[in-house]
CSV table of C-alpha atoms and ligand atoms in Angstrom, one decimal:
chain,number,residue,atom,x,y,z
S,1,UNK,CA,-19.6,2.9,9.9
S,2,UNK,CA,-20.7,2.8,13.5
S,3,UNK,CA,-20.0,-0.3,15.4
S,4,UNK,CA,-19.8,-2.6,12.0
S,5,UNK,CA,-16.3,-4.2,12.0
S,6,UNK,CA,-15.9,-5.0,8.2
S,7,UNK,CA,-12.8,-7.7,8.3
S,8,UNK,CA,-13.6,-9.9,11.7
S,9,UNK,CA,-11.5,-13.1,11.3
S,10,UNK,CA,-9.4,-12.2,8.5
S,11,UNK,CA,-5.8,-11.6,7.8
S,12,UNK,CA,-4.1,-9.1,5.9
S,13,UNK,CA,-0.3,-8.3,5.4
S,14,UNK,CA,0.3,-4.3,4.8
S,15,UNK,CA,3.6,-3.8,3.3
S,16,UNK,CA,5.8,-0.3,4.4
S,17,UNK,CA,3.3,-0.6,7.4
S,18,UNK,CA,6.0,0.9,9.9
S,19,UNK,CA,4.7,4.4,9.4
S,20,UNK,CA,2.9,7.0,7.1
S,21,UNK,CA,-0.4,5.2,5.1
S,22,UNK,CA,0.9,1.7,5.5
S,23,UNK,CA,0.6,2.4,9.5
S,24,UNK,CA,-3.1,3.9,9.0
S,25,UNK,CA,-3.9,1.0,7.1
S,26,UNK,CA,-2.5,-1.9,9.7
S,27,UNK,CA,-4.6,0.4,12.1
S,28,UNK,CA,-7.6,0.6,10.4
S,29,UNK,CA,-7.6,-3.2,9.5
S,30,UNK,CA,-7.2,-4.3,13.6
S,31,UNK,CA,-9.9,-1.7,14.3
S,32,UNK,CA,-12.2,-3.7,12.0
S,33,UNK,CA,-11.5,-7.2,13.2
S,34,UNK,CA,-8.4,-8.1,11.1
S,35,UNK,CA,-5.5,-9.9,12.5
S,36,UNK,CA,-2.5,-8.1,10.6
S,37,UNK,CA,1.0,-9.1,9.3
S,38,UNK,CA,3.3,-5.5,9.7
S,39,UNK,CA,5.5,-5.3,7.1
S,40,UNK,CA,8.9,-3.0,6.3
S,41,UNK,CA,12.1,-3.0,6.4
S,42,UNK,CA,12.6,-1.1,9.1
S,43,UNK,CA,12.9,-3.9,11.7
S,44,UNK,CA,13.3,-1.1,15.1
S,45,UNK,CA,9.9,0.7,14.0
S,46,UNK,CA,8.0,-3.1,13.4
S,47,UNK,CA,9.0,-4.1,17.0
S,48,UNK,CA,7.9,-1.0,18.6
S,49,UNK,CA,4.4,-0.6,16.6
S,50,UNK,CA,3.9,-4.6,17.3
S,51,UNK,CA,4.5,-4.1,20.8
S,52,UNK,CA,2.9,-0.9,21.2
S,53,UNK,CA,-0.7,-2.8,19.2
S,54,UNK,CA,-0.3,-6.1,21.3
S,55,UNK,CA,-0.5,-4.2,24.6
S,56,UNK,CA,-4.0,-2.6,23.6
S,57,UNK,CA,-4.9,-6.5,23.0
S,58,UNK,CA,-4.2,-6.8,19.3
S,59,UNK,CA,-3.6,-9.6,17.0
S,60,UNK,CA,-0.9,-8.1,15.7
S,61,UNK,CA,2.7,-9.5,14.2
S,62,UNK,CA,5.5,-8.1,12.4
S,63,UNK,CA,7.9,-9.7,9.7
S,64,UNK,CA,10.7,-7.8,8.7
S,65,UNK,CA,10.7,-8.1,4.4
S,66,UNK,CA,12.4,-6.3,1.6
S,67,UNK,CA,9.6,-6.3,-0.8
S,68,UNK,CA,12.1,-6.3,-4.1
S,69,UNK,CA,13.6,-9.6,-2.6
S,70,UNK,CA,11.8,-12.5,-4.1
S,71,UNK,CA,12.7,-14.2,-1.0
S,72,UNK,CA,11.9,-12.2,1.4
S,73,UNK,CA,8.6,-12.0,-0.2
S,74,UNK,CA,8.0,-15.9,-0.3
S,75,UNK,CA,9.1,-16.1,3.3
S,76,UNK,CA,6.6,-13.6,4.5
S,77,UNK,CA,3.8,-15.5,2.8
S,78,UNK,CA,5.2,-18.6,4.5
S,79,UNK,CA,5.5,-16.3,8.1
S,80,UNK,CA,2.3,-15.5,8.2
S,81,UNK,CA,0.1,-18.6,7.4
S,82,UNK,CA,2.0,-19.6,10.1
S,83,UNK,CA,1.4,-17.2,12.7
S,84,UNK,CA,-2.3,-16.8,11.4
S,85,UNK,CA,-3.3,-19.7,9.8
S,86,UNK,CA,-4.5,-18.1,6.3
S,87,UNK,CA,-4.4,-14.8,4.4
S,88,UNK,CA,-7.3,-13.0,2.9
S,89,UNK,CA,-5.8,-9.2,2.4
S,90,UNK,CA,-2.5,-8.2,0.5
S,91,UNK,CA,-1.9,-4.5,0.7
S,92,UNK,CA,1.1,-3.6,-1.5
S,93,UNK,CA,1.7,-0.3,-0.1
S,94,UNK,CA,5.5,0.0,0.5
S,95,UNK,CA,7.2,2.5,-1.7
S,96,UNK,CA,9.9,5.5,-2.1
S,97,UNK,CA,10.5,8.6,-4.0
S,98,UNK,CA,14.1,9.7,-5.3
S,99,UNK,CA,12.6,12.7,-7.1
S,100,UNK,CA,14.9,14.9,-9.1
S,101,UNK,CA,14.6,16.0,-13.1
S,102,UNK,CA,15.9,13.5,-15.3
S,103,UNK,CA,19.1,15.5,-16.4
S,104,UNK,CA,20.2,14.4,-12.9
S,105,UNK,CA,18.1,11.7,-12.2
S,106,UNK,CA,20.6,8.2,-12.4
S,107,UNK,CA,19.4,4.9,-13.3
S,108,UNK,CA,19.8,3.9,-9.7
S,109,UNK,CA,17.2,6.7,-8.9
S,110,UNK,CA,15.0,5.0,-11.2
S,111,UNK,CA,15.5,1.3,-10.8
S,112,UNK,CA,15.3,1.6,-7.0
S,113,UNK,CA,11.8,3.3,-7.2
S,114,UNK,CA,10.5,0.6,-9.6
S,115,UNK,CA,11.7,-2.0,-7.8
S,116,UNK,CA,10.1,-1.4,-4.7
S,117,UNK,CA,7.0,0.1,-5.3
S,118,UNK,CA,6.5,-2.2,-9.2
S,119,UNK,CA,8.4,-4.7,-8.8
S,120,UNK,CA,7.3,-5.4,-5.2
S,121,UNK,CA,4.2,-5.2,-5.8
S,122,UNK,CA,4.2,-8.1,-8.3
S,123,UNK,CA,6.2,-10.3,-6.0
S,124,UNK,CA,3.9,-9.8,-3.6
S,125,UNK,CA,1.0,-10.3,-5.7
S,126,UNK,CA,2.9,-13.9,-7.2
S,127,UNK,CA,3.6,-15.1,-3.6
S,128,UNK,CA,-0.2,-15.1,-2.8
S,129,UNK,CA,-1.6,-15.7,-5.8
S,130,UNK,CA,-1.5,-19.5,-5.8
S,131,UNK,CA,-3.0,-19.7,-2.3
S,132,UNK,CA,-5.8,-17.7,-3.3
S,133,UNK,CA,-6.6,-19.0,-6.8
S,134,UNK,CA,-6.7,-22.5,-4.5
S,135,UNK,CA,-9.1,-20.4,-1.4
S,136,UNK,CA,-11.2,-19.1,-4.3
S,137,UNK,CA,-10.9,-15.6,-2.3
S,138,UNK,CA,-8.6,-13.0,-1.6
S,139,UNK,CA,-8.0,-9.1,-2.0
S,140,UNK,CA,-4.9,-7.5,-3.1
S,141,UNK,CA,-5.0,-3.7,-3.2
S,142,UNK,CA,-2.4,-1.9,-4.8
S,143,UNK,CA,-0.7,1.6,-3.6
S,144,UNK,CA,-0.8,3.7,-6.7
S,145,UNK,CA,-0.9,7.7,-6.7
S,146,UNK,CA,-2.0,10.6,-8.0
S,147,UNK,CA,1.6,11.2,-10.1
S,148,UNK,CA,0.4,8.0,-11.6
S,149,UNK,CA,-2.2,9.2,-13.7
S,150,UNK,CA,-1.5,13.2,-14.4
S,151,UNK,CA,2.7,12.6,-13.9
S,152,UNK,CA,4.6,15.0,-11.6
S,153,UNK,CA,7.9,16.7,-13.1
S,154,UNK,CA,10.9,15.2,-11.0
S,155,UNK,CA,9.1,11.9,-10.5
S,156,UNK,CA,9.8,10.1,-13.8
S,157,UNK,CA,10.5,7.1,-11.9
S,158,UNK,CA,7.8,7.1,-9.5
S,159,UNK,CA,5.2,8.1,-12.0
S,160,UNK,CA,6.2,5.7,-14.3
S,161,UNK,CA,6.3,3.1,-11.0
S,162,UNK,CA,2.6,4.5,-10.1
S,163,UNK,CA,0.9,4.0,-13.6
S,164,UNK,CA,2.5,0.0,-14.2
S,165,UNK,CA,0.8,-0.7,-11.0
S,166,UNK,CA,-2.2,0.1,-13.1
S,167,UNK,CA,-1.8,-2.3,-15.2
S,168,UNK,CA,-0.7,-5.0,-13.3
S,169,UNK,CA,-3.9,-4.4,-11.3
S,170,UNK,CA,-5.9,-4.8,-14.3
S,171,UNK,CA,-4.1,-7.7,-15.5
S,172,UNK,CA,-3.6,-9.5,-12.6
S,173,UNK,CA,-7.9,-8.3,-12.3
S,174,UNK,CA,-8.3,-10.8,-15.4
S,175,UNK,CA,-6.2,-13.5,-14.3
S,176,UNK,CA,-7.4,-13.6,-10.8
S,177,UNK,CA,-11.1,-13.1,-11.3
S,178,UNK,CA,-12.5,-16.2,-12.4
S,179,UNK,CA,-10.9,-17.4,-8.9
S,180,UNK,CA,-13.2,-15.3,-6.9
S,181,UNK,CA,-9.8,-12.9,-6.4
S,182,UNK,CA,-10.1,-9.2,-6.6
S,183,UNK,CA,-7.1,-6.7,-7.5
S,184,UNK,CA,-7.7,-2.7,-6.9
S,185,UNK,CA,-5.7,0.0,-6.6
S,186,UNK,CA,-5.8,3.2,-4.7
S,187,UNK,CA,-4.5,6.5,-6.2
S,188,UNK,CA,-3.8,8.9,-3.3
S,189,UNK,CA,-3.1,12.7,-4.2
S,190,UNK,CA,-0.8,14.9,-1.4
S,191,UNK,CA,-1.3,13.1,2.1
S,192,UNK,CA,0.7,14.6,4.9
S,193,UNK,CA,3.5,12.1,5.9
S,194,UNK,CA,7.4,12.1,6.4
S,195,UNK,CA,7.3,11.2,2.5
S,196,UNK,CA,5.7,14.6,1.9
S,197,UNK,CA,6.8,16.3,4.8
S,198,UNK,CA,10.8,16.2,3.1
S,199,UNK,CA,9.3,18.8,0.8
S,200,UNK,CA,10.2,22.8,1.0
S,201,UNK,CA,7.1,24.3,2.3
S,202,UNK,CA,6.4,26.4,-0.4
S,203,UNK,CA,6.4,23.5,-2.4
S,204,UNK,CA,4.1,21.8,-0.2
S,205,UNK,CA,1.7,24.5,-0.1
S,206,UNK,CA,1.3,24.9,-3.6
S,207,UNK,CA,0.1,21.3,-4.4
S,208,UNK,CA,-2.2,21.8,-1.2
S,209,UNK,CA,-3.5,25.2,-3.4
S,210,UNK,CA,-4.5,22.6,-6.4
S,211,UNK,CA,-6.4,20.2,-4.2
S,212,UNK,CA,-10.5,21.4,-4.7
S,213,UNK,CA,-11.1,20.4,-1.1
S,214,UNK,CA,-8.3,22.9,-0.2
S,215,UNK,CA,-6.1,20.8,2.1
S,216,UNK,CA,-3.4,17.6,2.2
S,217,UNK,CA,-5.6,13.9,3.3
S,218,UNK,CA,-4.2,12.1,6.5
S,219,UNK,CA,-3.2,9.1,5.9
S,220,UNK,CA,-6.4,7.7,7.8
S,221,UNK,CA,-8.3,9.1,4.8
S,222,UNK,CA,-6.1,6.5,2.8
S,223,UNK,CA,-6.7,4.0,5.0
S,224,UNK,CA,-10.3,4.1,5.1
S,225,UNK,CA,-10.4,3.8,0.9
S,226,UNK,CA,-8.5,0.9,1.1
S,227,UNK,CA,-10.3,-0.7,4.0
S,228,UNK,CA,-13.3,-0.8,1.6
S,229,UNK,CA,-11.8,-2.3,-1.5
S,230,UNK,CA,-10.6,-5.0,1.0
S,231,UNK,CA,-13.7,-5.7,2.6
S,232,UNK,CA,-16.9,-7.6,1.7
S,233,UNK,CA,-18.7,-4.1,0.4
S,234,UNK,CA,-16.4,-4.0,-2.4
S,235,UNK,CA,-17.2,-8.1,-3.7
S,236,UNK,CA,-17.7,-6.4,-7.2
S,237,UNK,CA,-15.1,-4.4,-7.1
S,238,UNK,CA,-12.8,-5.5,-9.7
S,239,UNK,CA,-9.6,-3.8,-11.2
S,240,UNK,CA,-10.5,-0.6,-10.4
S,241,UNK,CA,-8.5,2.8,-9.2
S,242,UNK,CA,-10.1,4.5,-6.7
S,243,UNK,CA,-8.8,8.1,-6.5
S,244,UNK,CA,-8.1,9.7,-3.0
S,245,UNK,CA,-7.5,13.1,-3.4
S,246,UNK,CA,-10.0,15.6,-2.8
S,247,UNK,CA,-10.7,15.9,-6.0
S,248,UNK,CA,-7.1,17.3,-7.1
S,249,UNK,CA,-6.5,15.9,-11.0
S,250,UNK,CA,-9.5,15.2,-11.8
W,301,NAD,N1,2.3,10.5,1.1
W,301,NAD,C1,1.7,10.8,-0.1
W,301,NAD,O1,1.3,11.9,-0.4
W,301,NAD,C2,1.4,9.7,-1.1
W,301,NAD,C3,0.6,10.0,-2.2
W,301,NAD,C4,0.3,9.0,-3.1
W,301,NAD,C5,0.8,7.7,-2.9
W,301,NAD,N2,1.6,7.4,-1.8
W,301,NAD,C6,2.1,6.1,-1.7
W,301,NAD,O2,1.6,5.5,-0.4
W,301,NAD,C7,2.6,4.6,0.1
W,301,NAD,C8,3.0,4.9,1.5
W,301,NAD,O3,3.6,6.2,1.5
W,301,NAD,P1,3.9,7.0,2.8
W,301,NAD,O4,3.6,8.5,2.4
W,301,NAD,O5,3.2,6.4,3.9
W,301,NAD,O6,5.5,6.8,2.8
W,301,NAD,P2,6.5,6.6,4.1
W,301,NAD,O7,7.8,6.9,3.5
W,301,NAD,O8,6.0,7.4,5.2
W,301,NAD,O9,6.3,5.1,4.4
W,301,NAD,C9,6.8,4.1,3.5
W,301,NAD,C10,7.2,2.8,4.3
W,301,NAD,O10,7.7,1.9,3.3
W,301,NAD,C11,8.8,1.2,3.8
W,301,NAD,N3,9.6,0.7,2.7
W,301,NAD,C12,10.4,1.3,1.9
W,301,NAD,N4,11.1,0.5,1.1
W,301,NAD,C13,10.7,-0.8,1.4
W,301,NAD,C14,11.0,-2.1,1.0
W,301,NAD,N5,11.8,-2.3,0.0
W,301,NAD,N6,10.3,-3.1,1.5
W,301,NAD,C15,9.5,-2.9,2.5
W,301,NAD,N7,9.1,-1.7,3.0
W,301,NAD,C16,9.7,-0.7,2.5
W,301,NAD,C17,9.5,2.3,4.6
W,301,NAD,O11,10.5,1.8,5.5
W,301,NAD,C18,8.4,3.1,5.2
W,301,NAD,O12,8.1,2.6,6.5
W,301,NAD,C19,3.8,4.6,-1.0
W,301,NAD,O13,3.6,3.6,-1.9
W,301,NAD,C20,3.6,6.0,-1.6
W,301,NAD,O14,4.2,6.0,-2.9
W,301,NAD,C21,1.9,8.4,-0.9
């Protein structure tokens, strides 16, 4: 992409952007002009990436925000039109595993991994909607995965979490559309942070022996996918997955 910065004088929030993807994808967004709203609820992690981004001359804030929380989710749209002055990108990318077969799986295993990666990702999507039906622009990009689509054993929630967020970024495609506002999602496969790092090993390595390109994507590989779908080369880009995964489930 050379020197092209692909979101100068825009503003994106990145939920979960303490660490892992959601990190890569704050990252990637300053590196191409953005000003960005960090996200999580890990408030220690927010201050220290904020600090860390401001000192190398970013325009960078952090809002502390429990993405299940209606609240929470309102008062972070509210945060950052104050501390930027508008939004352009929504990047629904917070989310959590509690993998275990469902003979042990409880329905707090399950409701807590819908919550924050579904249900957060419609609150989110709600909050900005009305400000950018009223803009006539916007991009909201949705975290999906790879468990989404094939479904992993001992992720009933999550893969049930992973394909509703492909459909409510299809339907929220058709009700946002005609307002110039485009929803996408991105379906990573095995990328290599602390959520897959808890893994045995073994287990590790033998999802790494199904990917075609023979190795786990960084989370800068993510990052990059999701920079396009936010960014002007992707204005036709409507309700689509886009599948980062080296080709595993295909
Ligand atoms: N790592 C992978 O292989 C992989 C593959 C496919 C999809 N994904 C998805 O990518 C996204 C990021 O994953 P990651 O690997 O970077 O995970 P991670 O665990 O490293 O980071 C997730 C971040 O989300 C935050 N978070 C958790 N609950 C939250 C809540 N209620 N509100 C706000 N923030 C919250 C956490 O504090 C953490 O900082 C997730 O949606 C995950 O499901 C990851």
């Amino acid at each position: 992409m050379g020197d092209r910065r692909l979101l100068d004088g825009q503003v994106a929030i990145v939920t979960g952007a303490a660490q892992g993807i959601g990190l890569a994808i704050a990252d990637t967004f300053l590196a191409h002009g953005a000003r960005v709203m960090v996200v999580d609820v890990d408030e220690a992690k927010i201050e220290a990436v904020v600090k860390e981004r401001r000192e190398a001359g970013h325009a960078v804030a952090g809002q502390r925000c429990d993405v299940t929380v209606e609240a929470d989710q309102d008062a972070l749209v509210a945060a950052t039109l104050e501390t930027f002055g508008r939004i352009d990108v929504l990047v629904n990318n917070a989310g959590i595993t509690r993998d275990k077969y469902m003979k042990k799986m409880s329905v707090s295993d399950f409701d807590s991994v819908l919550d924050v990666s579904l249900k957060g990702a419609w609150l989110g999507t709600r909050a900005v909607s009305g400000l950018f039906r009223e803009q006539k622009s916007g991009a909201i990009i949705n975290m999906s995965s790879l468990s989404g689509k094939i479904g992993n054993p001992g992720q009933t929630n999550y893969s049930a979490a992973k394909a509703g967020l492909i459909g409510l970024t299809k339907a929220a495609a058709k009700e946002l559309g005609p307002s110039g506002v485009r929803v996408n999602a991105v379906q990573p496969g095995l990328v290599r942070t602390e959520m897959t790092l808890t893994m045995k090993p073994e287990i590790f390595a033998a999802k790494e022996a199904e990917v075609p390109m023979g190795r786990a994507g960084e989370p800068e590989e993510v990052a990059t996918a999701v920079l396009f779908l936010a960014s002007p080369l992707a204005s036709y880009i409507n309700g689509a997955v886009l599948e980062v995964t080296g080709g595993r489930g295909i």
